[in-house]
XYZ file of C-alpha atoms in Angstrom:
140
model
C -7.646 24.399 -25.601
C -4.274 25.678 -24.415
C -5.778 26.509 -21.018
C -7.127 22.957 -20.755
C -3.670 21.446 -21.281
C -2.152 23.938 -18.842
C -4.700 22.880 -16.191
C -3.964 19.221 -16.896
C -0.217 19.824 -16.606
C -0.733 21.605 -13.268
C -2.892 18.722 -12.036
C -0.509 15.995 -13.204
C 2.561 17.626 -11.711
C 1.084 18.073 -8.236
C 2.891 16.127 -5.551
C -0.042 13.877 -4.665
C -0.499 12.669 -8.230
C 3.204 11.892 -8.621
C 3.257 10.063 -5.264
C 0.220 8.054 -6.326
C 1.845 7.130 -9.653
C 4.992 5.920 -7.894
C 2.838 3.939 -5.447
C 0.908 2.265 -8.264
C 4.102 1.282 -10.094
C 5.704 -0.121 -6.941
C 2.436 -1.857 -6.045
C 2.271 -3.544 -9.447
C 5.843 -4.781 -9.101
C 5.125 -5.942 -5.538
C 2.043 -7.783 -6.806
C 4.140 -9.655 -9.377
C 6.654 -10.652 -6.713
C 3.908 -11.938 -4.420
C 2.191 -13.762 -7.294
C 5.455 -15.512 -8.124
C 6.010 -16.330 -4.450
C 2.554 -17.881 -4.207
C 2.627 -19.694 -7.560
C 6.224 -20.911 -7.465
C 6.951 -21.450 -3.759
C 3.893 -21.581 -1.507
C 1.337 -23.416 -3.657
C 3.711 -26.281 -4.612
C 4.442 -26.786 -0.900
C 0.737 -26.768 -0.038
C 0.051 -29.103 -2.976
C 2.736 -31.477 -1.718
C 1.256 -31.423 1.788
C -2.224 -32.312 0.525
C -1.117 -35.155 -1.696
C 0.839 -33.772 -4.646
C -1.884 -31.561 -6.083
C -0.910 -28.923 -8.662
C -3.524 -26.233 -8.028
C -3.461 -24.495 -11.450
C -4.321 -27.863 -13.040
C -7.496 -28.320 -10.963
C -10.570 -27.902 -13.130
C -13.979 -29.305 -13.918
C -14.605 -30.152 -17.566
C -17.974 -28.789 -18.622
C -17.675 -29.916 -22.256
C -15.098 -32.282 -23.720
C -12.849 -31.193 -26.549
C -14.049 -32.053 -30.038
C -11.384 -33.133 -32.510
C -12.350 -33.486 -36.138
C -10.334 -33.671 -39.330
C -11.081 -30.025 -40.127
C -10.823 -28.343 -36.736
C -10.233 -28.803 -33.036
C -12.652 -27.275 -30.556
C -11.010 -27.008 -27.113
C -12.679 -28.309 -23.993
C -14.721 -25.930 -21.856
C -13.392 -26.044 -18.293
C -14.113 -24.401 -14.972
C -10.634 -23.647 -13.590
C -11.212 -23.466 -9.848
C -7.548 -24.223 -9.063
C -6.506 -20.899 -10.594
C -9.093 -19.184 -8.372
C -7.624 -20.849 -5.279
C -4.186 -19.574 -6.258
C -5.472 -16.011 -6.797
C -7.189 -16.111 -3.385
C -3.849 -17.050 -1.792
C -2.220 -14.156 -3.700
C -4.812 -11.764 -2.302
C -4.464 -13.020 1.270
C -0.681 -12.678 1.219
C -0.770 -9.206 -0.398
C -3.412 -8.030 2.094
C -1.328 -9.377 4.987
C 1.817 -7.611 3.724
C -0.067 -4.327 3.325
C -1.454 -4.754 6.848
C 2.081 -5.212 8.204
C 3.357 -2.144 6.313
C 0.512 0.063 7.537
C 1.002 -1.212 11.077
C 4.730 -0.329 10.916
C 3.982 3.124 9.460
C 1.407 3.791 12.185
C 3.889 2.715 14.858
C 6.548 5.074 13.460
C 4.145 8.002 13.200
C 2.883 7.335 16.747
C 6.443 7.543 18.098
C 6.912 10.871 16.322
C 3.690 12.201 17.852
C 4.625 11.031 21.357
C 7.973 12.857 21.340
C 7.284 16.145 23.129
C 8.207 19.225 21.220
C 10.616 21.679 22.803
C 8.738 24.637 24.223
C 9.087 27.714 22.065
C 11.458 30.384 23.353
C 9.714 33.229 25.173
C 8.787 36.201 23.054
C 10.403 39.609 23.488
C 7.324 40.857 25.333
C 7.471 37.980 27.833
C 11.193 38.599 28.382
C 10.528 42.295 28.985
C 7.702 41.579 31.409
C 9.915 39.088 33.273
C 12.638 41.724 33.607
C 10.104 44.283 34.895
C 8.749 41.767 37.422
C 12.260 40.927 38.640
C 13.137 44.635 38.904
C 9.982 45.316 40.943
C 10.812 42.429 43.286
C 14.309 43.840 43.845
C 12.898 47.325 44.493
C 10.527 45.958 47.176
C 13.340 44.222 49.037
């Protein structure tokens, strides 16, 4: 059992797992920001443009609410407005991720294009160069 926990600790502390955890946390926070942007800024503007529609309120009532003296049974609704809003969330998040990946690829491409300095000649190459130069001088 101790070996199992040691293996788990080794796995969990690897760099890739920690990077992934940080990415998931930042992604969740980013998702909340985008959801708020869509719900609180973009969708009201779109609703205003198409005639003052509030998208989260759009629904089809499948069964009316039943109100009796003893209990209240809520209406059964198909909330397609909420689906429209989630689709906008997805499109905006996907577009932002596309832009980030495009920027990362552009940066990594520039790094690859920069030519590396040639390595300095080894001691053997230096010695052979000196021998060649000495032989040339001897011939002249």
